[in-house]
PDB file of C-alpha atoms and ligand atoms in Angstrom:
ATOM      1  CA  UNK A   3     -74.058-123.679  97.081  1.00  0.00           C
ATOM      2  CA  UNK A   4     -74.095-124.458  93.391  1.00  0.00           C
ATOM      3  CA  UNK A   5     -71.378-126.407  91.671  1.00  0.00           C
ATOM      4  CA  UNK A   6     -68.888-124.629  89.387  1.00  0.00           C
ATOM      5  CA  UNK A   7     -67.644-126.017  86.095  1.00  0.00           C
ATOM      6  CA  UNK A   8     -64.076-126.583  87.271  1.00  0.00           C
ATOM      7  CA  UNK A   9     -65.055-128.228  90.570  1.00  0.00           C
ATOM      8  CA  UNK A  10     -67.612-130.410  88.867  1.00  0.00           C
ATOM      9  CA  UNK A  11     -65.017-131.654  86.416  1.00  0.00           C
ATOM     10  CA  UNK A  12     -62.636-132.340  89.305  1.00  0.00           C
ATOM     11  CA  UNK A  13     -65.275-134.297  91.137  1.00  0.00           C
ATOM     12  CA  UNK A  14     -66.208-136.372  88.091  1.00  0.00           C
ATOM     13  CA  UNK A  15     -62.575-137.100  87.107  1.00  0.00           C
ATOM     14  CA  UNK A  16     -61.761-138.438  90.569  1.00  0.00           C
ATOM     15  CA  UNK A  17     -64.733-140.841  90.316  1.00  0.00           C
ATOM     16  CA  UNK A  18     -64.223-141.860  86.675  1.00  0.00           C
ATOM     17  CA  UNK A  19     -60.561-142.660  87.289  1.00  0.00           C
ATOM     18  CA  UNK A  20     -61.708-145.973  88.695  1.00  0.00           C
ATOM     19  CA  UNK A  21     -62.855-147.240  85.305  1.00  0.00           C
ATOM     20  CA  UNK A  22     -61.176-145.278  82.645  1.00  0.00           C
ATOM     21  CA  UNK A  23     -57.766-144.195  81.465  1.00  0.00           C
ATOM     22  CA  UNK A  24     -59.081-141.084  80.028  1.00  0.00           C
ATOM     23  CA  UNK A  25     -61.100-139.855  83.165  1.00  0.00           C
ATOM     24  CA  UNK A  26     -60.469-136.049  82.581  1.00  0.00           C
ATOM     25  CA  UNK A  27     -61.506-136.195  78.939  1.00  0.00           C
ATOM     26  CA  UNK A  28     -64.553-138.336  79.851  1.00  0.00           C
ATOM     27  CA  UNK A  29     -65.502-135.839  82.607  1.00  0.00           C
ATOM     28  CA  UNK A  30     -65.208-132.917  80.140  1.00  0.00           C
ATOM     29  CA  UNK A  31     -67.057-134.604  77.337  1.00  0.00           C
ATOM     30  CA  UNK A  32     -70.001-135.508  79.644  1.00  0.00           C
ATOM     31  CA  UNK A  33     -70.178-131.985  81.075  1.00  0.00           C
ATOM     32  CA  UNK A  34     -70.007-130.276  77.621  1.00  0.00           C
ATOM     33  CA  UNK A  35     -72.841-132.658  76.608  1.00  0.00           C
ATOM     34  CA  UNK A  36     -74.982-131.613  79.601  1.00  0.00           C
ATOM     35  CA  UNK A  37     -74.288-127.925  78.788  1.00  0.00           C
ATOM     36  CA  UNK A  38     -74.832-128.454  75.088  1.00  0.00           C
ATOM     37  CA  UNK A  39     -71.585-126.544  74.458  1.00  0.00           C
ATOM     38  CA  UNK A  40     -68.197-127.431  72.897  1.00  0.00           C
ATOM     39  CA  UNK A  41     -65.441-128.614  75.217  1.00  0.00           C
ATOM     40  CA  UNK A  42     -63.556-125.361  74.819  1.00  0.00           C
ATOM     41  CA  UNK A  43     -66.456-123.595  76.546  1.00  0.00           C
ATOM     42  CA  UNK A  44     -65.330-125.394  79.829  1.00  0.00           C
ATOM     43  CA  UNK A  45     -61.954-123.788  79.550  1.00  0.00           C
ATOM     44  CA  UNK A  46     -63.250-120.287  78.916  1.00  0.00           C
ATOM     45  CA  UNK A  47     -65.869-120.443  81.656  1.00  0.00           C
ATOM     46  CA  UNK A  48     -64.229-122.417  84.516  1.00  0.00           C
ATOM     47  CA  UNK A  49     -66.035-120.599  87.289  1.00  0.00           C
ATOM     48  CA  UNK A  50     -69.517-120.482  85.818  1.00  0.00           C
ATOM     49  CA  UNK A  51     -72.109-122.113  88.096  1.00  0.00           C
ATOM     50  CA  UNK A  52     -74.043-125.055  86.844  1.00  0.00           C
ATOM     51  CA  UNK A  53     -77.735-124.812  87.189  1.00  0.00           C
ATOM     52  CA  UNK A  54     -79.168-127.527  89.546  1.00  0.00           C
ATOM     53  CA  UNK A  55     -80.815-129.426  86.566  1.00  0.00           C
ATOM     54  CA  UNK A  56     -77.557-129.622  84.647  1.00  0.00           C
ATOM     55  CA  UNK A  57     -75.560-130.612  87.810  1.00  0.00           C
ATOM     56  CA  UNK A  58     -78.026-133.393  88.480  1.00  0.00           C
ATOM     57  CA  UNK A  59     -77.963-134.682  84.918  1.00  0.00           C
ATOM     58  CA  UNK A  60     -74.192-134.636  85.078  1.00  0.00           C
ATOM     59  CA  UNK A  61     -74.120-136.620  88.323  1.00  0.00           C
ATOM     60  CA  UNK A  62     -76.443-139.231  86.681  1.00  0.00           C
ATOM     61  CA  UNK A  63     -74.207-139.525  83.578  1.00  0.00           C
ATOM     62  CA  UNK A  64     -71.060-139.824  85.739  1.00  0.00           C
ATOM     63  CA  UNK A  65     -72.776-142.665  87.685  1.00  0.00           C
ATOM     64  CA  UNK A  66     -73.609-144.475  84.452  1.00  0.00           C
ATOM     65  CA  UNK A  67     -70.014-144.027  83.251  1.00  0.00           C
ATOM     66  CA  UNK A  68     -68.947-145.945  86.263  1.00  0.00           C
ATOM     67  CA  UNK A  69     -71.136-148.962  85.568  1.00  0.00           C
ATOM     68  CA  UNK A  70     -69.216-148.878  83.114  1.00  0.00           C
ATOM     69  CA  UNK A  71     -71.170-147.443  80.144  1.00  0.00           C
ATOM     70  CA  UNK A  72     -68.975-146.348  77.258  1.00  0.00           C
ATOM     71  CA  UNK A  73     -68.838-142.631  76.565  1.00  0.00           C
ATOM     72  CA  UNK A  74     -70.176-143.107  73.081  1.00  0.00           C
ATOM     73  CA  UNK A  75     -73.465-144.507  74.533  1.00  0.00           C
ATOM     74  CA  UNK A  76     -73.780-141.669  76.964  1.00  0.00           C
ATOM     75  CA  UNK A  77     -73.149-138.979  74.337  1.00  0.00           C
ATOM     76  CA  UNK A  78     -75.141-140.804  71.704  1.00  0.00           C
ATOM     77  CA  UNK A  79     -72.437-140.144  69.022  1.00  0.00           C
ATOM     78  CA  UNK A  80     -68.940-141.101  67.936  1.00  0.00           C
ATOM     79  CA  UNK A  81     -66.698-139.565  65.325  1.00  0.00           C
ATOM     80  CA  UNK A  82     -65.317-141.932  62.709  1.00  0.00           C
ATOM     81  CA  UNK A  83     -63.359-140.808  59.634  1.00  0.00           C
ATOM     82  CA  UNK A  84     -64.275-137.218  60.352  1.00  0.00           C
ATOM     83  CA  UNK A  85     -68.024-137.950  60.234  1.00  0.00           C
ATOM     84  CA  UNK A  86     -70.327-138.052  63.249  1.00  0.00           C
ATOM     85  CA  UNK A  87     -72.285-141.294  63.744  1.00  0.00           C
ATOM     86  CA  UNK A  88     -75.155-141.983  66.110  1.00  0.00           C
ATOM     87  CA  UNK A  89     -74.314-144.752  68.554  1.00  0.00           C
ATOM     88  CA  UNK A  90     -76.589-146.836  70.829  1.00  0.00           C
ATOM     89  CA  UNK A  91     -76.434-149.598  73.374  1.00  0.00           C
ATOM     90  CA  UNK A  92     -76.672-153.005  71.723  1.00  0.00           C
ATOM     91  CA  UNK A  93     -74.471-151.900  68.783  1.00  0.00           C
ATOM     92  CA  UNK A  94     -70.653-152.008  68.879  1.00  0.00           C
ATOM     93  CA  UNK A  95     -68.975-148.606  69.442  1.00  0.00           C
ATOM     94  CA  UNK A  96     -66.901-147.616  66.370  1.00  0.00           C
ATOM     95  CA  UNK A  97     -63.055-148.046  66.917  1.00  0.00           C
ATOM     96  CA  UNK A  98     -60.366-145.841  65.498  1.00  0.00           C
ATOM     97  CA  UNK A  99     -58.429-148.821  64.220  1.00  0.00           C
ATOM     98  CA  UNK A 100     -61.283-149.548  61.741  1.00  0.00           C
ATOM     99  CA  UNK A 101     -60.287-146.403  59.826  1.00  0.00           C
ATOM    100  CA  UNK A 102     -57.343-148.490  58.559  1.00  0.00           C
ATOM    101  CA  UNK A 103     -59.761-150.861  56.858  1.00  0.00           C
ATOM    102  CA  UNK A 104     -61.555-147.862  55.221  1.00  0.00           C
ATOM    103  CA  UNK A 105     -58.169-146.366  53.971  1.00  0.00           C
ATOM    104  CA  UNK A 106     -57.327-149.789  52.458  1.00  0.00           C
ATOM    105  CA  UNK A 107     -60.749-150.148  50.820  1.00  0.00           C
ATOM    106  CA  UNK A 108     -60.563-146.677  49.330  1.00  0.00           C
ATOM    107  CA  UNK A 109     -57.260-147.500  47.699  1.00  0.00           C
ATOM    108  CA  UNK A 110     -59.003-150.327  45.837  1.00  0.00           C
ATOM    109  CA  UNK A 111     -61.978-148.215  44.793  1.00  0.00           C
ATOM    110  CA  UNK A 112     -61.185-145.796  41.925  1.00  0.00           C
ATOM    111  CA  UNK A 113     -63.508-142.713  42.316  1.00  0.00           C
ATOM    112  CA  UNK A 114     -64.732-142.826  38.721  1.00  0.00           C
ATOM    113  CA  UNK A 115     -65.728-146.480  38.649  1.00  0.00           C
ATOM    114  CA  UNK A 116     -69.021-148.000  39.853  1.00  0.00           C
ATOM    115  CA  UNK A 117     -67.506-150.848  41.864  1.00  0.00           C
ATOM    116  CA  UNK A 118     -69.788-153.122  43.880  1.00  0.00           C
ATOM    117  CA  UNK A 119     -68.829-153.317  47.582  1.00  0.00           C
ATOM    118  CA  UNK A 120     -70.269-155.270  50.516  1.00  0.00           C
ATOM    119  CA  UNK A 121     -69.694-154.564  54.220  1.00  0.00           C
ATOM    120  CA  UNK A 122     -70.528-157.682  56.208  1.00  0.00           C
ATOM    121  CA  UNK A 123     -71.751-157.125  59.879  1.00  0.00           C
ATOM    122  CA  UNK A 124     -72.028-153.395  59.480  1.00  0.00           C
ATOM    123  CA  UNK A 125     -73.135-152.500  63.087  1.00  0.00           C
ATOM    124  CA  UNK A 126     -73.539-148.702  63.237  1.00  0.00           C
ATOM    125  CA  UNK A 127     -72.919-148.659  59.447  1.00  0.00           C
ATOM    126  CA  UNK A 128     -69.570-146.712  59.636  1.00  0.00           C
ATOM    127  CA  UNK A 129     -67.694-148.667  57.018  1.00  0.00           C
ATOM    128  CA  UNK A 130     -70.475-148.764  54.354  1.00  0.00           C
ATOM    129  CA  UNK A 131     -71.449-145.096  54.982  1.00  0.00           C
ATOM    130  CA  UNK A 132     -67.898-143.809  54.862  1.00  0.00           C
ATOM    131  CA  UNK A 133     -67.116-145.719  51.716  1.00  0.00           C
ATOM    132  CA  UNK A 134     -70.238-144.422  49.990  1.00  0.00           C
ATOM    133  CA  UNK A 135     -69.516-140.789  51.177  1.00  0.00           C
ATOM    134  CA  UNK A 136     -65.926-141.074  49.764  1.00  0.00           C
ATOM    135  CA  UNK A 137     -66.871-142.951  46.613  1.00  0.00           C
ATOM    136  CA  UNK A 138     -70.370-141.841  45.564  1.00  0.00           C
ATOM    137  CA  UNK A 139     -70.122-143.889  42.319  1.00  0.00           C
ATOM    138  CA  UNK A 140     -69.742-147.175  44.220  1.00  0.00           C
ATOM    139  CA  UNK A 141     -72.705-149.493  44.765  1.00  0.00           C
ATOM    140  CA  UNK A 142     -72.479-150.176  48.430  1.00  0.00           C
ATOM    141  CA  UNK A 143     -74.352-153.090  50.134  1.00  0.00           C
ATOM    142  CA  UNK A 144     -74.213-153.747  53.909  1.00  0.00           C
ATOM    143  CA  UNK A 145     -75.472-156.646  56.054  1.00  0.00           C
ATOM    144  CA  UNK A 146     -76.115-157.333  59.714  1.00  0.00           C
ATOM    145  CA  UNK A 147     -77.774-160.225  61.469  1.00  0.00           C
ATOM    146  CA  UNK A 148     -79.215-157.846  64.086  1.00  0.00           C
ATOM    147  CA  UNK A 149     -82.187-155.779  62.863  1.00  0.00           C
ATOM    148  CA  UNK A 150     -81.479-153.220  65.636  1.00  0.00           C
ATOM    149  CA  UNK A 151     -78.050-152.510  63.994  1.00  0.00           C
ATOM    150  CA  UNK A 152     -79.705-152.024  60.596  1.00  0.00           C
ATOM    151  CA  UNK A 153     -82.198-149.513  62.077  1.00  0.00           C
ATOM    152  CA  UNK A 154     -79.280-147.479  63.555  1.00  0.00           C
ATOM    153  CA  UNK A 155     -77.171-147.881  60.366  1.00  0.00           C
ATOM    154  CA  UNK A 156     -80.158-146.505  58.302  1.00  0.00           C
ATOM    155  CA  UNK A 157     -80.430-143.497  60.634  1.00  0.00           C
ATOM    156  CA  UNK A 158     -76.753-142.869  60.139  1.00  0.00           C
ATOM    157  CA  UNK A 159     -77.066-143.221  56.371  1.00  0.00           C
ATOM    158  CA  UNK A 160     -79.818-140.637  56.292  1.00  0.00           C
ATOM    159  CA  UNK A 161     -77.666-138.285  58.425  1.00  0.00           C
ATOM    160  CA  UNK A 162     -74.955-138.455  55.829  1.00  0.00           C
ATOM    161  CA  UNK A 163     -77.222-138.846  52.726  1.00  0.00           C
ATOM    162  CA  UNK A 164     -75.446-142.156  51.852  1.00  0.00           C
ATOM    163  CA  UNK A 165     -77.420-144.385  49.512  1.00  0.00           C
ATOM    164  CA  UNK A 166     -76.545-147.961  50.779  1.00  0.00           C
ATOM    165  CA  UNK A 167     -78.451-151.199  50.166  1.00  0.00           C
ATOM    166  CA  UNK A 168     -79.088-152.626  53.722  1.00  0.00           C
ATOM    167  CA  UNK A 169     -79.790-156.378  54.009  1.00  0.00           C
ATOM    168  CA  UNK A 170     -80.601-158.384  57.102  1.00  0.00           C
ATOM    169  CA  UNK A 171     -78.332-161.433  56.834  1.00  0.00           C
ATOM    170  CA  UNK A 172     -76.205-163.815  58.813  1.00  0.00           C
ATOM    171  CA  UNK A 173     -73.005-163.251  56.870  1.00  0.00           C
ATOM    172  CA  UNK A 174     -73.874-164.322  53.253  1.00  0.00           C
ATOM    173  CA  UNK A 175     -76.985-166.316  54.055  1.00  0.00           C
ATOM    174  CA  UNK A 176     -79.517-163.511  53.248  1.00  0.00           C
ATOM    175  CA  UNK A 177     -77.753-162.481  50.033  1.00  0.00           C
ATOM    176  CA  UNK A 178     -78.993-163.563  46.571  1.00  0.00           C
ATOM    177  CA  UNK A 179     -76.741-166.473  45.666  1.00  0.00           C
ATOM    178  CA  UNK A 180     -75.795-164.831  42.326  1.00  0.00           C
ATOM    179  CA  UNK A 181     -74.783-161.494  43.753  1.00  0.00           C
ATOM    180  CA  UNK A 182     -71.066-160.820  43.233  1.00  0.00           C
ATOM    181  CA  UNK A 183     -68.859-157.998  44.524  1.00  0.00           C
ATOM    182  CA  UNK A 184     -65.619-156.415  43.489  1.00  0.00           C
ATOM    183  CA  UNK A 185     -64.777-155.886  47.111  1.00  0.00           C
ATOM    184  CA  UNK A 186     -65.968-157.432  50.382  1.00  0.00           C
ATOM    185  CA  UNK A 187     -64.983-155.765  53.670  1.00  0.00           C
ATOM    186  CA  UNK A 188     -65.721-156.748  57.275  1.00  0.00           C
ATOM    187  CA  UNK A 189     -64.910-155.904  60.860  1.00  0.00           C
ATOM    188  CA  UNK A 190     -66.492-159.118  62.306  1.00  0.00           C
ATOM    189  CA  UNK A 191     -66.407-160.321  65.985  1.00  0.00           C
ATOM    190  CA  UNK A 192     -62.958-161.884  66.534  1.00  0.00           C
ATOM    191  CA  UNK A 193     -62.312-162.167  70.260  1.00  0.00           C
ATOM    192  CA  UNK A 194     -62.148-165.738  71.670  1.00  0.00           C
ATOM    193  CA  UNK A 195     -65.110-166.369  74.090  1.00  0.00           C
ATOM    194  CA  UNK A 196     -62.879-167.058  77.033  1.00  0.00           C
ATOM    195  CA  UNK A 197     -60.445-164.152  76.462  1.00  0.00           C
ATOM    196  CA  UNK A 198     -60.081-162.129  79.653  1.00  0.00           C
ATOM    197  CA  UNK A 199     -60.219-158.962  77.498  1.00  0.00           C
ATOM    198  CA  UNK A 200     -64.032-159.356  77.240  1.00  0.00           C
ATOM    199  CA  UNK A 201     -64.294-158.587  81.006  1.00  0.00           C
ATOM    200  CA  UNK A 202     -62.022-155.524  80.879  1.00  0.00           C
ATOM    201  CA  UNK A 203     -62.770-151.761  80.360  1.00  0.00           C
ATOM    202  CA  UNK A 204     -66.027-151.014  78.607  1.00  0.00           C
ATOM    203  CA  UNK A 205     -66.242-154.301  76.728  1.00  0.00           C
ATOM    204  CA  UNK A 206     -68.826-155.877  79.160  1.00  0.00           C
ATOM    205  CA  UNK A 207     -71.254-153.162  78.180  1.00  0.00           C
ATOM    206  CA  UNK A 208     -71.029-153.905  74.470  1.00  0.00           C
ATOM    207  CA  UNK A 209     -72.981-156.545  72.640  1.00  0.00           C
ATOM    208  CA  UNK A 210     -71.279-159.928  72.953  1.00  0.00           C
ATOM    209  CA  UNK A 211     -72.501-160.881  69.547  1.00  0.00           C
ATOM    210  CA  UNK A 212     -70.446-158.151  68.010  1.00  0.00           C
ATOM    211  CA  UNK A 213     -67.290-158.999  69.920  1.00  0.00           C
ATOM    212  CA  UNK A 214     -67.014-162.781  70.092  1.00  0.00           C
ATOM    213  CA  UNK A 215     -67.918-165.374  67.452  1.00  0.00           C
ATOM    214  CA  UNK A 216     -67.138-168.444  69.582  1.00  0.00           C
ATOM    215  CA  UNK A 217     -64.399-170.369  71.289  1.00  0.00           C
ATOM    216  CA  UNK A 218     -61.489-169.641  68.952  1.00  0.00           C
ATOM    217  CA  UNK A 219     -62.363-166.187  67.831  1.00  0.00           C
ATOM    218  CA  UNK A 220     -61.810-167.304  64.296  1.00  0.00           C
ATOM    219  CA  UNK A 221     -65.296-168.688  63.519  1.00  0.00           C
ATOM    220  CA  UNK A 222     -66.721-165.565  61.812  1.00  0.00           C
ATOM    221  CA  UNK A 223     -63.478-164.828  59.880  1.00  0.00           C
ATOM    222  CA  UNK A 224     -63.648-168.506  58.682  1.00  0.00           C
ATOM    223  CA  UNK A 225     -67.229-168.192  57.433  1.00  0.00           C
ATOM    224  CA  UNK A 226     -66.530-164.869  55.679  1.00  0.00           C
ATOM    225  CA  UNK A 227     -63.414-166.226  53.915  1.00  0.00           C
ATOM    226  CA  UNK A 228     -65.278-169.413  52.822  1.00  0.00           C
ATOM    227  CA  UNK A 229     -68.255-167.519  51.485  1.00  0.00           C
ATOM    228  CA  UNK A 230     -66.145-164.911  49.695  1.00  0.00           C
ATOM    229  CA  UNK A 231     -65.301-167.608  47.080  1.00  0.00           C
ATOM    230  CA  UNK A 232     -68.823-167.561  45.848  1.00  0.00           C
ATOM    231  CA  UNK A 233     -69.553-163.780  46.300  1.00  0.00           C
ATOM    232  CA  UNK A 234     -66.372-162.177  44.871  1.00  0.00           C
ATOM    233  CA  UNK A 235     -65.721-161.660  41.196  1.00  0.00           C
ATOM    234  CA  UNK A 236     -62.440-163.195  40.003  1.00  0.00           C
ATOM    235  CA  UNK A 237     -59.749-160.693  40.808  1.00  0.00           C
ATOM    236  CA  UNK A 238     -62.029-159.185  43.572  1.00  0.00           C
ATOM    237  CA  UNK A 239     -60.564-158.304  47.007  1.00  0.00           C
ATOM    238  CA  UNK A 240     -61.414-159.270  50.579  1.00  0.00           C
ATOM    239  CA  UNK A 241     -60.414-156.961  53.471  1.00  0.00           C
ATOM    240  CA  UNK A 242     -60.718-158.197  56.967  1.00  0.00           C
ATOM    241  CA  UNK A 243     -60.123-156.616  60.427  1.00  0.00           C
ATOM    242  CA  UNK A 244     -58.957-159.221  62.937  1.00  0.00           C
ATOM    243  CA  UNK A 245     -57.194-159.626  66.329  1.00  0.00           C
ATOM    244  CA  UNK A 246     -53.561-158.659  66.798  1.00  0.00           C
ATOM    245  CA  UNK A 247     -52.652-162.342  67.153  1.00  0.00           C
ATOM    246  CA  UNK A 248     -54.659-163.648  64.217  1.00  0.00           C
ATOM    247  CA  UNK A 249     -52.486-162.601  61.272  1.00  0.00           C
ATOM    248  CA  UNK A 250     -51.149-166.119  60.661  1.00  0.00           C
ATOM    249  CA  UNK A 251     -54.391-168.164  61.016  1.00  0.00           C
ATOM    250  CA  UNK A 252     -56.175-165.647  58.817  1.00  0.00           C
ATOM    251  CA  UNK A 253     -53.426-165.748  56.156  1.00  0.00           C
ATOM    252  CA  UNK A 254     -53.604-169.602  56.349  1.00  0.00           C
ATOM    253  CA  UNK A 255     -57.358-169.661  55.818  1.00  0.00           C
ATOM    254  CA  UNK A 256     -57.152-167.194  52.928  1.00  0.00           C
ATOM    255  CA  UNK A 257     -54.478-169.374  51.204  1.00  0.00           C
ATOM    256  CA  UNK A 258     -56.481-172.486  51.754  1.00  0.00           C
ATOM    257  CA  UNK A 259     -59.428-170.876  50.007  1.00  0.00           C
ATOM    258  CA  UNK A 260     -57.587-169.897  46.948  1.00  0.00           C
ATOM    259  CA  UNK A 261     -56.669-166.225  47.760  1.00  0.00           C
ATOM    260  CA  UNK A 262     -53.428-164.675  46.549  1.00  0.00           C
ATOM    261  CA  UNK A 263     -51.510-161.452  47.217  1.00  0.00           C
ATOM    262  CA  UNK A 264     -52.252-161.929  50.922  1.00  0.00           C
ATOM    263  CA  UNK A 265     -50.829-159.282  53.159  1.00  0.00           C
ATOM    264  CA  UNK A 266     -51.482-157.741  56.573  1.00  0.00           C
ATOM    265  CA  UNK A 267     -51.398-154.056  57.551  1.00  0.00           C
ATOM    266  CA  UNK A 268     -50.551-152.624  60.989  1.00  0.00           C
ATOM    267  CA  UNK A 269     -52.777-150.282  62.990  1.00  0.00           C
ATOM    268  CA  UNK A 270     -51.940-147.039  64.800  1.00  0.00           C
ATOM    269  CA  UNK A 271     -50.673-149.129  67.794  1.00  0.00           C
ATOM    270  CA  UNK A 272     -48.366-150.994  65.418  1.00  0.00           C
ATOM    271  CA  UNK A 273     -50.325-154.182  65.743  1.00  0.00           C
ATOM    272  CA  UNK A 274     -51.218-156.526  62.812  1.00  0.00           C
ATOM    273  CA  UNK A 275     -54.859-155.622  62.402  1.00  0.00           C
ATOM    274  CA  UNK A 276     -56.188-155.866  58.819  1.00  0.00           C
ATOM    275  CA  UNK A 277     -55.527-158.403  56.126  1.00  0.00           C
ATOM    276  CA  UNK A 278     -56.133-158.043  52.371  1.00  0.00           C
ATOM    277  CA  UNK A 279     -56.262-160.769  49.781  1.00  0.00           C
ATOM    278  CA  UNK A 280     -57.213-161.147  46.085  1.00  0.00           C
ATOM    279  CA  UNK A 281     -59.503-163.911  44.872  1.00  0.00           C
ATOM    280  CA  UNK A 282     -58.079-165.810  41.961  1.00  0.00           C
ATOM    281  CA  UNK A 283     -60.152-168.233  39.791  1.00  0.00           C
ATOM    282  CA  UNK A 284     -58.736-171.722  40.214  1.00  0.00           C
ATOM    283  CA  UNK A 285     -56.962-172.772  37.051  1.00  0.00           C
ATOM    284  CA  UNK A 286     -58.970-175.427  35.264  1.00  0.00           C
ATOM    285  CA  UNK A 287     -57.111-178.663  34.921  1.00  0.00           C
ATOM    286  CA  UNK A 288     -56.342-179.308  31.284  1.00  0.00           C
ATOM    287  CA  UNK A 289     -54.935-182.800  31.837  1.00  0.00           C
TER     288      UNK A 289
HETATM  289  N1  LIG B  15     -61.148-154.178  68.090  1.00  0.00           N
HETATM  290  C1  LIG B  15     -62.175-154.429  69.053  1.00  0.00           C
HETATM  291  C2  LIG B  15     -61.636-154.344  70.449  1.00  0.00           C
HETATM  292  O1  LIG B  15     -60.545-154.775  70.552  1.00  0.00           O
HETATM  293  C3  LIG B  15     -62.994-155.623  68.769  1.00  0.00           C
HETATM  294  C4  LIG B  15     -63.931-155.351  67.715  1.00  0.00           C
HETATM  295  C5  LIG B  15     -64.397-156.697  67.105  1.00  0.00           C
HETATM  296  O2  LIG B  15     -64.545-157.704  67.681  1.00  0.00           O
HETATM  297  N2  LIG B  15     -64.610-156.591  65.847  1.00  0.00           N
HETATM  298  O3  LIG B  15     -62.280-153.986  71.339  1.00  0.00           O
END
């Protein structure tokens, strides 16, 4: 007997519940993917029989979901800021909370001006590509230390016809020393290496390099804040995504490195998530 759409979803949901809070949605997304149909098709054709090839493919995907493999890797795409991005294992899955960083950056980029922006540690390229799509006049640069990320980011840029300058670089190290930006943005790794969170949910399937920078979780943020001194114009801004418990240490680091107008914005879960600060030129002593 062949499997029907509704019974296949029920079977998958029961299995996926072991590893996901959104088992029903996951089950539907995977089946719609196998059928190459929108999710609404599942509701309008609940009793349609799956052909054996599709049923087998579905079972394989559900087994991979249980490993766990994030849905974004299984589907090969993830939506961010209303654009669809290709996703791949070895590259961090885009998170909805990062849309806050994009909103804040857009507020600082007037549409008619050619501001120079850099996205450090771009991963899939979501931040750089979204900014370029929303602000075509901006000159957007993006770095990543991992060449595999830059390959994927460039595929995504092609998909959205976004002209971004991609640079392989460990934070600022690969950038020309004289290159200065009006705005630097980053969603760096910020989870402490011994944080139990790293073993939960889908995180074990994602690249460690993109999640944790070291023992304190602050190492990458520290390097980015230090280097921003050299690479921001006076009056330029830095926007950083960070952990919900890092608002105070990030503000302290920013203040120590001569930033002003430091403030933190809260994400959709009402957690302090993204800090903004302005670089001010140190006043020259006249004494
Ligand atoms: N916000 C992500 C998470 O909590 C972490 C992303 C990152 O380290 N930049 O899963």
